[in-house]
Amino acid sequence: MALSLDRLGMYDPKDPLKDRLTDLGPRHFWQYFPLVIQNNYGRWIYHDMLEPGILVHVSETGDKVYTVRCGAARFMTVQHVREICDIADQYCEGYVRFTTRNNIEFLVDSLDKLEALKKDLASRKYVSGSYKFPIGGTGAGISNIVHTQGYIHCHTPATDASSMVKAVSDELFKYFQGMTLPAKVRVSMACCLNMCGAVHCSDIALLGNHRKPPIVDHQVIDKVCEIPLAVAACPVGAISPDKTPEGNKTVKIRKERCMFCGNCYTMCQALPLSDKEGDGVTILAGGKISNRISMPKFSKVVVPWLPNNFPRFPEVVETVKKILGVYASGANKYERLGDWAERIGWEKFFEKTGLEFTEHLIDDYRLAYDTWRTSTQFKYTAAAWDTSRIAAGIE
Amino acid sequence: MDELKKIIVEFAETNKKTKFYFKDIEKAVQKVNSDAKMRDIKKACTALINEGTLIYFSTGSSTMYGLKGRGITEDPIT
Amino acid sequence: MPFEPKEPQKEIKYEETRIYTDAELNSYTDEELKNFRIKHAIPALEELESGPWPSFVADAKQEALHRRKLADNRMLIERDVVEDMLGQLQDSFDDGETHWKHGGIVGVFGYGGGVIGRYSDQPEKYPSIAHFHTIRVNQPASKFYNTDFLRTICDLWEYRGSGLMNLHGSTGDLVLLGTTTEQLEPIFFELTHVLGQDIGGSGSNLRTPSCCIGKARCEFACYDTQDLCYELTKYYQDELHRPAFPYKFKIKFDGCPNGCVASIARSDMSFIGTWRDNIRIDQKAVKAYLSGDVEPNGGAHQGRDWGKFDIQKEVLELCPTRCMSLVDNELRIDNQECTRCMHCINVMPMAIKPGKDNGVSILLGSKAPILAGAQMATLIVPFMKAEPPYDNIKDFIEKVWEFWMEEGKNRERLGELMQRTGLPKFLATIGLPPAPQMVKTPRENPYILWQEKDVPGGWNRDINAYRSRHKR
């Protein structure tokens, strides 16, 4: 059946229910498996990484499947997807898959095909010089940075996503193409606290953050918003109903209460938060989702705010590189970033990375006490002496 | 079903608010008809949507129901 | 073959579905691309074209040039959508603020989700992206595709949309970015009729479920993640399209405790594969690791010289429960003590494998920070079999939904509700006994909320009887 060319295709606006198909769900996965996957479904016995980005999985039947993992900007055009299809048609019987972290995976069933495929992928570049299909992202290295929409398509971001991810990925490229770190490091990026990218359990999380309370657009708020929804949206009760001098319905905001979550703006577009000077990037570190060795853990805020220095975010890039460098030289084999920081102690983390420890890094929201240290076990760093000097006048 | 639909429309026509979470509708219906089951109320809402009486209003993260023609019922057309 | 679709699948042949000819698809040269400038000045974006990582700007320019080359009647939305999108992005960098507005009404008829309304706040300057709505397309389980499907989507989306997309969105959908209100319904009809393909979730719906690669290409998968994901997605289509929940609800399926789809952090209901029998050990393969014939951890650490594999240091001492020992080069595991963390299995995949009696652990309530703070999922069901037709799992899901729909406030995620009502009440409602596996430690405060039924004689006491024993 051909795609239709008429302006409204098969849709009849006079009778929207006519021929409407609903609740079809997704297409069944089985038809998209290459034969080697169908034949060995559930029969894989082990895998090996031949080199960065190249996996081989071995089946109990003796079959092998070779996977080439390529990085990708998750934002891509139909022209790029068509190029992916050309490669899949040429080498992979027309099949291709994408990983949870937005990598592209090409699967082949022989070493000969693998070599030809690798060579082809490595040769494909944009006219401006960047790789179209960089091979890597496996093992003890950095995989693709998962991220959110940013200024490309979102209405609430406190920073941009695609540009920051491009800038950071360029600088971390050797970790993407090498397996030189103590363990995998998962870097994730979300443009605001809504975290549609749910970065809160990543080894390194880059997070857009607002710092100015919303402005109230008194003129239109009653027309474009449901005011009770806006009031109810605030988790700290900072928004209350109000009247303008002209007697129109509006809201007032207790600015000192604002936690800059943006939930009000999600519910009401007459309460914008974004601001060039206010918005920026928070960096979190030490989270993970795997149950391996230690339990999954949340990422911790290690840098409260860095400026949105478009398009290449030098301050963000430098901070990430600094954290990674210290981690790479200090952690044990298999030790995730958060496990390393806990082993040496977070005070040592700040000493070694040289990141500034400020009051913004001490929790003062709900259940904050859980993160306070209730022990005499600590390590002496310069910060301990600074505090002690001020408290007790010691030398 | 028709009774539930009637209750829902009356509620949506007369309430101060113009957009309702499903829960608001469920509570309003059960105030009038305490035997009304959640599943049946949802079916009635779906029927009203399909008739064009109710519309969905979505913030992207959560969705509400509204009466077509009351409050915001068109996106800005430029 | 272990699986066949339960209903006939519409076959898609690109040669039948296609809109564009080969000549139309290959309409520009690299030389032209190099010299191509879009209609707006985008100096900051052009800085993002260099560097080794794939450049989304360089890619977007390909599409911008491609649209310039198409004939007028070969697309139904504006030719320069990509150029306007890039121009507005440059403005956003200059202004340090986004220029997108949200819209709440657009969608396809009868569905409360799957389409996100989006408008430019600079429609005079960038008229082609005045409306620029998103459509979420429900991805096939674990995101395998064939090129007939993808090429058809590409033609559809270039003809009726911007040609810009995400592979994939954070929840898992294939996301189409940017079309007009007029084209939403036609696109939905093409998707359903030509592609046999539905759209995904948004708003207060069941969001599009997603799963790891599972048995398709992983030896660790403890259940059929794809099959369960597909089955539940199909079974709960009404919940996915017609919102009646207090808020969003995400379900994710991880095949093992490594958690590749992050279900423990990113889903209201997290299914993680596990086993209840013994870990399988192949002693011959253990010896291969000990002798250095096989790289540990599938070669994941080969980029650096970590020295000879040391099973004592790298496996036995890192085991969180120290339940492993090596006796005369024979590896032993005290399975009663194992917490199935996967470390030894990850390090020695040829020698150590998950047990054969498999199922899932079910954890509930994880979410990102909005509103009451980020939460991770809490273990509620230690073990459940996960086999078709999955009635046990459906029963459990519906019990949880019933509780949440009954007790949950508007915009309250399951995890927040569990915190508000307390785990004991939640367990009582869904009919499960409390277990030490559900907590990290028992409570630290003694404020036990005793109920009257807990105490012999109840709470109604006679003050006179009390006074007969104690003077005022």
PDB file of N, CA and C in Angstrom, chain C residues 182-212:
ATOM      1  N   GLU C 182      -2.783  20.889  10.824  1.00  0.00           N
ATOM      2  CA  GLU C 182      -3.540  20.280   9.714  1.00  0.00           C
ATOM      3  C   GLU C 182      -3.078  18.861   9.405  1.00  0.00           C
ATOM      4  N   GLN C 183      -1.770  18.621   9.536  1.00  0.00           N
ATOM      5  CA  GLN C 183      -1.234  17.332   9.099  1.00  0.00           C
ATOM      6  C   GLN C 183      -1.287  16.243  10.180  1.00  0.00           C
ATOM      7  N   LEU C 184      -1.725  16.581  11.396  1.00  0.00           N
ATOM      8  CA  LEU C 184      -1.710  15.574  12.468  1.00  0.00           C
ATOM      9  C   LEU C 184      -2.592  14.366  12.137  1.00  0.00           C
ATOM     10  N   GLU C 185      -3.819  14.646  11.748  1.00  0.00           N
ATOM     11  CA  GLU C 185      -4.741  13.536  11.443  1.00  0.00           C
ATOM     12  C   GLU C 185      -4.288  12.743  10.207  1.00  0.00           C
ATOM     13  N   PRO C 186      -3.943  13.454   9.113  1.00  0.00           N
ATOM     14  CA  PRO C 186      -3.452  12.681   7.955  1.00  0.00           C
ATOM     15  C   PRO C 186      -2.264  11.784   8.307  1.00  0.00           C
ATOM     16  N   ILE C 187      -1.332  12.288   9.129  1.00  0.00           N
ATOM     17  CA  ILE C 187      -0.179  11.466   9.494  1.00  0.00           C
ATOM     18  C   ILE C 187      -0.634  10.243  10.298  1.00  0.00           C
ATOM     19  N   PHE C 188      -1.579  10.466  11.209  1.00  0.00           N
ATOM     20  CA  PHE C 188      -2.083   9.343  12.008  1.00  0.00           C
ATOM     21  C   PHE C 188      -2.727   8.291  11.100  1.00  0.00           C
ATOM     22  N   PHE C 189      -3.475   8.741  10.101  1.00  0.00           N
ATOM     23  CA  PHE C 189      -4.104   7.788   9.177  1.00  0.00           C
ATOM     24  C   PHE C 189      -3.056   7.026   8.357  1.00  0.00           C
ATOM     25  N   GLU C 190      -1.994   7.725   7.937  1.00  0.00           N
ATOM     26  CA  GLU C 190      -0.928   7.029   7.194  1.00  0.00           C
ATOM     27  C   GLU C 190      -0.238   6.004   8.093  1.00  0.00           C
ATOM     28  N   LEU C 191       0.036   6.423   9.334  1.00  0.00           N
ATOM     29  CA  LEU C 191       0.718   5.513  10.265  1.00  0.00           C
ATOM     30  C   LEU C 191      -0.111   4.252  10.484  1.00  0.00           C
ATOM     31  N   THR C 192      -1.397   4.428  10.726  1.00  0.00           N
ATOM     32  CA  THR C 192      -2.213   3.257  11.050  1.00  0.00           C
ATOM     33  C   THR C 192      -2.527   2.428   9.807  1.00  0.00           C
ATOM     34  N   HIS C 193      -2.870   3.088   8.711  1.00  0.00           N
ATOM     35  CA  HIS C 193      -3.307   2.334   7.533  1.00  0.00           C
ATOM     36  C   HIS C 193      -2.139   1.756   6.735  1.00  0.00           C
ATOM     37  N   VAL C 194      -1.116   2.555   6.533  1.00  0.00           N
ATOM     38  CA  VAL C 194      -0.012   2.090   5.681  1.00  0.00           C
ATOM     39  C   VAL C 194       1.026   1.335   6.501  1.00  0.00           C
ATOM     40  N   LEU C 195       1.313   1.852   7.692  1.00  0.00           N
ATOM     41  CA  LEU C 195       2.388   1.262   8.480  1.00  0.00           C
ATOM     42  C   LEU C 195       1.896   0.300   9.562  1.00  0.00           C
ATOM     43  N   GLY C 196       0.585   0.218   9.766  1.00  0.00           N
ATOM     44  CA  GLY C 196       0.066  -0.674  10.806  1.00  0.00           C
ATOM     45  C   GLY C 196       0.642  -0.331  12.167  1.00  0.00           C
ATOM     46  N   GLN C 197       0.736   0.956  12.439  1.00  0.00           N
ATOM     47  CA  GLN C 197       1.570   1.444  13.531  1.00  0.00           C
ATOM     48  C   GLN C 197       0.816   2.518  14.308  1.00  0.00           C
ATOM     49  N   ASP C 198       0.826   2.399  15.614  1.00  0.00           N
ATOM     50  CA  ASP C 198       0.109   3.345  16.465  1.00  0.00           C
ATOM     51  C   ASP C 198       1.077   4.371  17.052  1.00  0.00           C
ATOM     52  N   ILE C 199       0.495   5.423  17.639  1.00  0.00           N
ATOM     53  CA  ILE C 199       1.334   6.412  18.313  1.00  0.00           C
ATOM     54  C   ILE C 199       1.451   6.055  19.797  1.00  0.00           C
ATOM     55  N   GLY C 200       2.348   6.729  20.494  1.00  0.00           N
ATOM     56  CA  GLY C 200       2.666   6.396  21.874  1.00  0.00           C
ATOM     57  C   GLY C 200       1.917   7.259  22.873  1.00  0.00           C
ATOM     58  N   GLY C 201       2.399   7.287  24.087  1.00  0.00           N
ATOM     59  CA  GLY C 201       1.682   7.943  25.176  1.00  0.00           C
ATOM     60  C   GLY C 201       2.275   9.289  25.544  1.00  0.00           C
ATOM     61  N   SER C 202       1.414  10.148  26.112  1.00  0.00           N
ATOM     62  CA  SER C 202       1.868  11.378  26.762  1.00  0.00           C
ATOM     63  C   SER C 202       0.776  11.761  27.738  1.00  0.00           C
ATOM     64  N   GLY C 203       0.976  12.796  28.539  1.00  0.00           N
ATOM     65  CA  GLY C 203      -0.049  13.195  29.487  1.00  0.00           C
ATOM     66  C   GLY C 203      -0.290  12.143  30.560  1.00  0.00           C
ATOM     67  N   SER C 204      -1.507  12.167  31.132  1.00  0.00           N
ATOM     68  CA  SER C 204      -1.826  11.265  32.248  1.00  0.00           C
ATOM     69  C   SER C 204      -2.190   9.867  31.757  1.00  0.00           C
ATOM     70  N   ASN C 205      -1.312   9.334  30.928  1.00  0.00           N
ATOM     71  CA  ASN C 205      -1.549   8.021  30.338  1.00  0.00           C
ATOM     72  C   ASN C 205      -0.541   7.029  30.853  1.00  0.00           C
ATOM     73  N   LEU C 206      -0.801   5.764  30.540  1.00  0.00           N
ATOM     74  CA  LEU C 206       0.288   4.812  30.527  1.00  0.00           C
ATOM     75  C   LEU C 206       1.224   5.285  29.423  1.00  0.00           C
ATOM     76  N   ARG C 207       2.490   5.524  29.784  1.00  0.00           N
ATOM     77  CA  ARG C 207       3.446   5.935  28.758  1.00  0.00           C
ATOM     78  C   ARG C 207       3.959   4.696  28.027  1.00  0.00           C
ATOM     79  N   THR C 208       4.436   4.922  26.828  1.00  0.00           N
ATOM     80  CA  THR C 208       4.919   3.826  26.010  1.00  0.00           C
ATOM     81  C   THR C 208       5.903   2.953  26.796  1.00  0.00           C
ATOM     82  N   PRO C 209       5.563   1.683  27.054  1.00  0.00           N
ATOM     83  CA  PRO C 209       6.501   0.827  27.791  1.00  0.00           C
ATOM     84  C   PRO C 209       7.754   0.551  26.954  1.00  0.00           C
ATOM     85  N   SER C 210       8.863   0.283  27.638  1.00  0.00           N
ATOM     86  CA  SER C 210      10.067  -0.056  26.887  1.00  0.00           C
ATOM     87  C   SER C 210      10.862  -1.132  27.613  1.00  0.00           C
ATOM     88  N   CYS C 211      11.752  -1.790  26.875  1.00  0.00           N
ATOM     89  CA  CYS C 211      12.465  -2.935  27.415  1.00  0.00           C
ATOM     90  C   CYS C 211      13.893  -2.990  26.905  1.00  0.00           C
ATOM     91  N   CYS C 212      14.713  -3.801  27.570  1.00  0.00           N
ATOM     92  CA  CYS C 212      16.096  -3.988  27.133  1.00  0.00           C
ATOM     93  C   CYS C 212      16.128  -4.963  25.956  1.00  0.00           C
TER      94      CYS C 212
END
